Amino acid sequence: MDVKEQLQHDLEYLRLMRIKEIHEEAARESSEKNLSHIEYLAKVISEEASARFQRSVTARIHQARFSVIKTVDGFDFNHPENINKQQILKILDMDFMEDKKNVIILGPPGVGKSHIALSIGYKACLKGIRAYFTTAIDAINYLRASIADNTFLKCMKQYTGPRLLIIDELGYLPIDKEGVMRQL
């Protein structure tokens, strides 16, 4: 096995797939620009780190099970009601997570509560935070089924594992103790 084949093999073995893709072109470019070895190495490692981060974001978004991807860029803060944009943007800084606080989004139907919640979840994934999205009824049905098939503890990990749990449509369930117990 020659040096080039060995390098390809080692890069694959180490799962440095982005470096495997770009190292030859980056070496040519570095040579043309008279970059030092350390500059070349920094370039390919930076590319690998970026690719890994992007893959991890994609995986977190998939694992979060968002019904749809939403951002505040597509949110109309003036319709149907005037919504405090600064307050929402502050929440999107994700400081509430560092402070170990909860966010509850209240309002009548159609004002964008789900949109804002999905935006918060998406932003969390972009910041490297594991999130999980569910509706209240889906969570209750899943928990109820897990009790029936003796997988309750495993089921609970789905809700306690992520740092951010988003429960949507909470207002569609009865909120008195008896009503909630009937759901379970």
CSV table of C-alpha atoms in Angstrom, one decimal:
chain,number,residue,atom,x,y,z
A,1,MET,CA,0.0,0.0,0.0
A,2,ASP,CA,1.5,3.3,-1.0
A,3,VAL,CA,1.4,6.5,1.1
A,4,LYS,CA,-1.7,7.9,-0.6
A,5,GLU,CA,-3.7,4.7,-0.1
A,6,GLN,CA,-2.5,4.5,3.5
A,7,LEU,CA,-3.6,8.0,4.2
A,8,GLN,CA,-7.0,7.4,2.6
A,9,HIS,CA,-7.3,4.2,4.7
A,10,ASP,CA,-6.3,6.0,7.9
A,11,LEU,CA,-8.6,8.9,7.4
A,12,GLU,CA,-11.5,6.5,6.8
A,13,TYR,CA,-10.5,4.5,9.9
A,14,LEU,CA,-10.4,7.6,12.0
A,15,ARG,CA,-13.7,8.7,10.4
A,16,LEU,CA,-12.2,12.0,9.2
A,17,MET,CA,-14.5,11.9,6.1
A,18,ARG,CA,-14.3,15.6,5.3
A,19,ILE,CA,-10.5,15.7,5.4
A,20,LYS,CA,-10.6,12.6,3.2
A,21,GLU,CA,-12.7,14.5,0.7
A,22,ILE,CA,-10.7,17.7,0.6
A,23,HIS,CA,-7.1,17.0,1.6
A,24,GLU,CA,-5.7,16.8,-1.9
A,25,GLU,CA,-7.3,20.0,-3.1
A,26,ALA,CA,-6.4,21.8,0.1
A,27,ALA,CA,-2.8,20.6,-0.3
A,28,ARG,CA,-2.7,22.0,-3.9
A,29,GLU,CA,-4.3,25.2,-2.8
A,30,SER,CA,-1.9,25.5,0.2
A,31,SER,CA,1.1,24.9,-2.1
A,32,GLU,CA,-0.1,27.6,-4.6
A,33,LYS,CA,-0.6,30.1,-1.8
A,34,ASN,CA,2.7,29.1,-0.1
A,35,LEU,CA,0.8,28.3,3.1
A,36,SER,CA,2.8,26.7,5.9
A,37,HIS,CA,2.1,23.1,7.0
A,38,ILE,CA,0.4,24.4,10.2
A,39,GLU,CA,-1.9,26.6,8.1
A,40,TYR,CA,-2.8,23.6,5.8
A,41,LEU,CA,-3.4,21.5,8.8
A,42,ALA,CA,-5.5,24.2,10.5
A,43,LYS,CA,-7.6,24.5,7.3
A,44,VAL,CA,-8.4,20.8,6.9
A,45,ILE,CA,-9.1,20.3,10.6
A,46,SER,CA,-11.4,23.4,10.6
A,47,GLU,CA,-13.3,21.9,7.6
A,48,GLU,CA,-13.6,18.6,9.5
A,49,ALA,CA,-14.9,20.3,12.6
A,50,SER,CA,-17.4,22.3,10.6
A,51,ALA,CA,-18.7,19.2,8.8
A,52,ARG,CA,-19.0,17.3,12.1
A,53,PHE,CA,-20.9,20.1,13.8
A,54,GLN,CA,-23.3,20.3,10.8
A,55,ARG,CA,-23.9,16.6,11.0
A,56,SER,CA,-24.5,16.8,14.7
A,57,VAL,CA,-27.0,19.7,14.2
A,58,THR,CA,-28.8,17.6,11.5
A,59,ALA,CA,-28.9,14.6,13.8
A,60,ARG,CA,-30.3,16.7,16.7
A,61,ILE,CA,-33.0,18.2,14.5
A,62,HIS,CA,-34.0,14.7,13.4
A,63,GLN,CA,-34.0,13.4,16.9
A,64,ALA,CA,-36.1,16.4,18.1
A,65,ARG,CA,-39.0,15.2,16.0
A,66,PHE,CA,-40.2,18.6,15.0
A,67,SER,CA,-43.4,18.5,13.1
A,68,VAL,CA,-41.9,21.2,10.8
A,69,ILE,CA,-38.9,23.5,11.0
A,70,LYS,CA,-39.8,27.0,12.0
A,71,THR,CA,-37.7,30.1,12.7
A,72,VAL,CA,-38.7,33.5,13.9
A,73,ASP,CA,-37.6,34.9,10.5
A,74,GLY,CA,-40.9,33.8,9.2
A,75,PHE,CA,-43.0,34.9,12.1
A,76,ASP,CA,-45.3,37.9,11.9
A,77,PHE,CA,-45.1,39.7,15.3
A,78,ASN,CA,-48.0,42.0,14.4
A,79,HIS,CA,-50.6,39.5,13.3
A,80,PRO,CA,-53.1,38.5,14.6
A,81,GLU,CA,-52.0,40.2,17.8
A,82,ASN,CA,-49.0,42.4,18.7
A,83,ILE,CA,-46.5,40.0,20.2
A,84,ASN,CA,-43.5,41.2,22.2
A,85,LYS,CA,-40.7,40.6,19.7
A,86,GLN,CA,-37.9,41.6,22.1
A,87,GLN,CA,-39.2,39.1,24.7
A,88,ILE,CA,-39.2,36.3,22.1
A,89,LEU,CA,-35.8,37.2,20.8
A,90,LYS,CA,-34.5,37.2,24.4
A,91,ILE,CA,-35.8,33.7,24.8
A,92,LEU,CA,-34.1,32.7,21.6
A,93,ASP,CA,-30.8,33.7,23.2
A,94,MET,CA,-31.4,30.5,25.2
A,95,ASP,CA,-30.2,32.1,28.5
A,96,PHE,CA,-33.2,30.6,30.2
A,97,MET,CA,-31.5,27.2,29.8
A,98,GLU,CA,-28.4,28.3,31.6
A,99,ASP,CA,-30.6,29.8,34.3
A,100,LYS,CA,-32.5,26.5,34.5
A,101,LYS,CA,-35.8,28.2,33.9
A,102,ASN,CA,-38.9,27.2,32.0
A,103,VAL,CA,-40.7,29.0,29.2
A,104,ILE,CA,-44.5,28.8,29.0
A,105,ILE,CA,-46.1,30.3,25.9
A,106,LEU,CA,-49.7,31.2,26.5
A,107,GLY,CA,-52.3,32.6,24.2
A,108,PRO,CA,-55.5,31.9,22.2
A,109,PRO,CA,-55.5,29.6,19.2
A,110,GLY,CA,-53.8,30.9,16.1
A,111,VAL,CA,-51.4,33.5,17.5
A,112,GLY,CA,-48.2,31.4,16.8
A,113,LYS,CA,-47.5,29.6,20.0
A,114,SER,CA,-46.4,26.5,18.2
A,115,HIS,CA,-44.4,28.5,15.7
A,116,ILE,CA,-42.5,30.2,18.5
A,117,ALA,CA,-42.0,26.9,20.4
A,118,LEU,CA,-40.6,25.2,17.2
A,119,SER,CA,-38.3,28.2,16.6
A,120,ILE,CA,-36.9,27.8,20.2
A,121,GLY,CA,-36.3,24.1,19.6
A,122,TYR,CA,-34.7,24.7,16.3
A,123,LYS,CA,-32.4,27.4,17.7
A,124,ALA,CA,-31.5,25.0,20.6
A,125,CYS,CA,-30.4,22.4,18.1
A,126,LEU,CA,-28.3,24.9,16.2
A,127,LYS,CA,-26.6,25.8,19.5
A,128,GLY,CA,-25.7,22.2,20.2
A,129,ILE,CA,-28.6,21.5,22.7
A,130,ARG,CA,-30.6,18.3,22.5
A,131,ALA,CA,-34.3,19.0,22.2
A,132,TYR,CA,-37.5,16.9,21.9
A,133,PHE,CA,-40.9,18.1,20.6
A,134,THR,CA,-44.2,16.4,21.3
A,135,THR,CA,-47.8,17.2,21.7
A,136,ALA,CA,-49.3,16.6,25.2
A,137,ILE,CA,-51.7,14.0,23.9
A,138,ASP,CA,-48.9,12.1,22.1
A,139,ALA,CA,-46.9,12.1,25.3
A,140,ILE,CA,-49.8,10.9,27.4
A,141,ASN,CA,-50.6,8.1,24.9
A,142,TYR,CA,-47.0,7.0,24.7
A,143,LEU,CA,-46.7,7.0,28.5
A,144,ARG,CA,-49.9,5.1,28.8
A,145,ALA,CA,-48.8,2.5,26.3
A,146,SER,CA,-45.4,2.2,28.0
A,147,ILE,CA,-47.1,1.4,31.3
A,148,ALA,CA,-49.1,-1.3,29.6
A,149,ASP,CA,-46.1,-3.0,28.0
A,150,ASN,CA,-43.7,-2.4,30.9
A,151,THR,CA,-41.4,0.0,29.2
A,152,PHE,CA,-42.2,3.1,31.3
A,153,LEU,CA,-38.7,3.8,32.4
A,154,LYS,CA,-37.3,3.6,28.9
A,155,CYS,CA,-40.1,5.8,27.7
A,156,MET,CA,-39.4,8.4,30.3
A,157,LYS,CA,-35.8,8.7,29.1
A,158,GLN,CA,-37.2,10.0,25.8
A,159,TYR,CA,-38.6,13.0,27.8
A,160,THR,CA,-35.9,13.4,30.4
A,161,GLY,CA,-32.9,12.8,28.2
A,162,PRO,CA,-33.0,16.0,26.1
A,163,ARG,CA,-32.1,19.3,27.8
A,164,LEU,CA,-35.1,21.0,26.2
A,165,LEU,CA,-38.5,19.4,26.2
A,166,ILE,CA,-41.2,21.1,24.2
A,167,ILE,CA,-44.8,20.0,24.9
A,168,ASP,CA,-47.3,21.6,22.5
A,169,GLU,CA,-51.1,21.7,22.6
A,170,LEU,CA,-51.2,21.4,26.4
A,171,GLY,CA,-54.4,23.3,26.5
A,172,TYR,CA,-56.3,20.6,24.6
A,173,LEU,CA,-56.2,18.3,27.7
A,174,PRO,CA,-58.3,18.5,30.8
A,175,ILE,CA,-56.3,20.3,33.5
A,176,ASP,CA,-58.0,19.0,36.7
A,177,LYS,CA,-56.3,16.1,38.5
A,178,GLU,CA,-59.1,13.7,37.7
A,179,GLY,CA,-59.1,14.6,34.0
A,180,VAL,CA,-55.4,14.1,33.8
A,181,MET,CA,-55.6,10.8,35.6
A,182,ARG,CA,-58.3,9.6,33.3
A,183,GLN,CA,-55.9,10.3,30.4
A,184,LEU,CA,-53.3,8.1,31.9
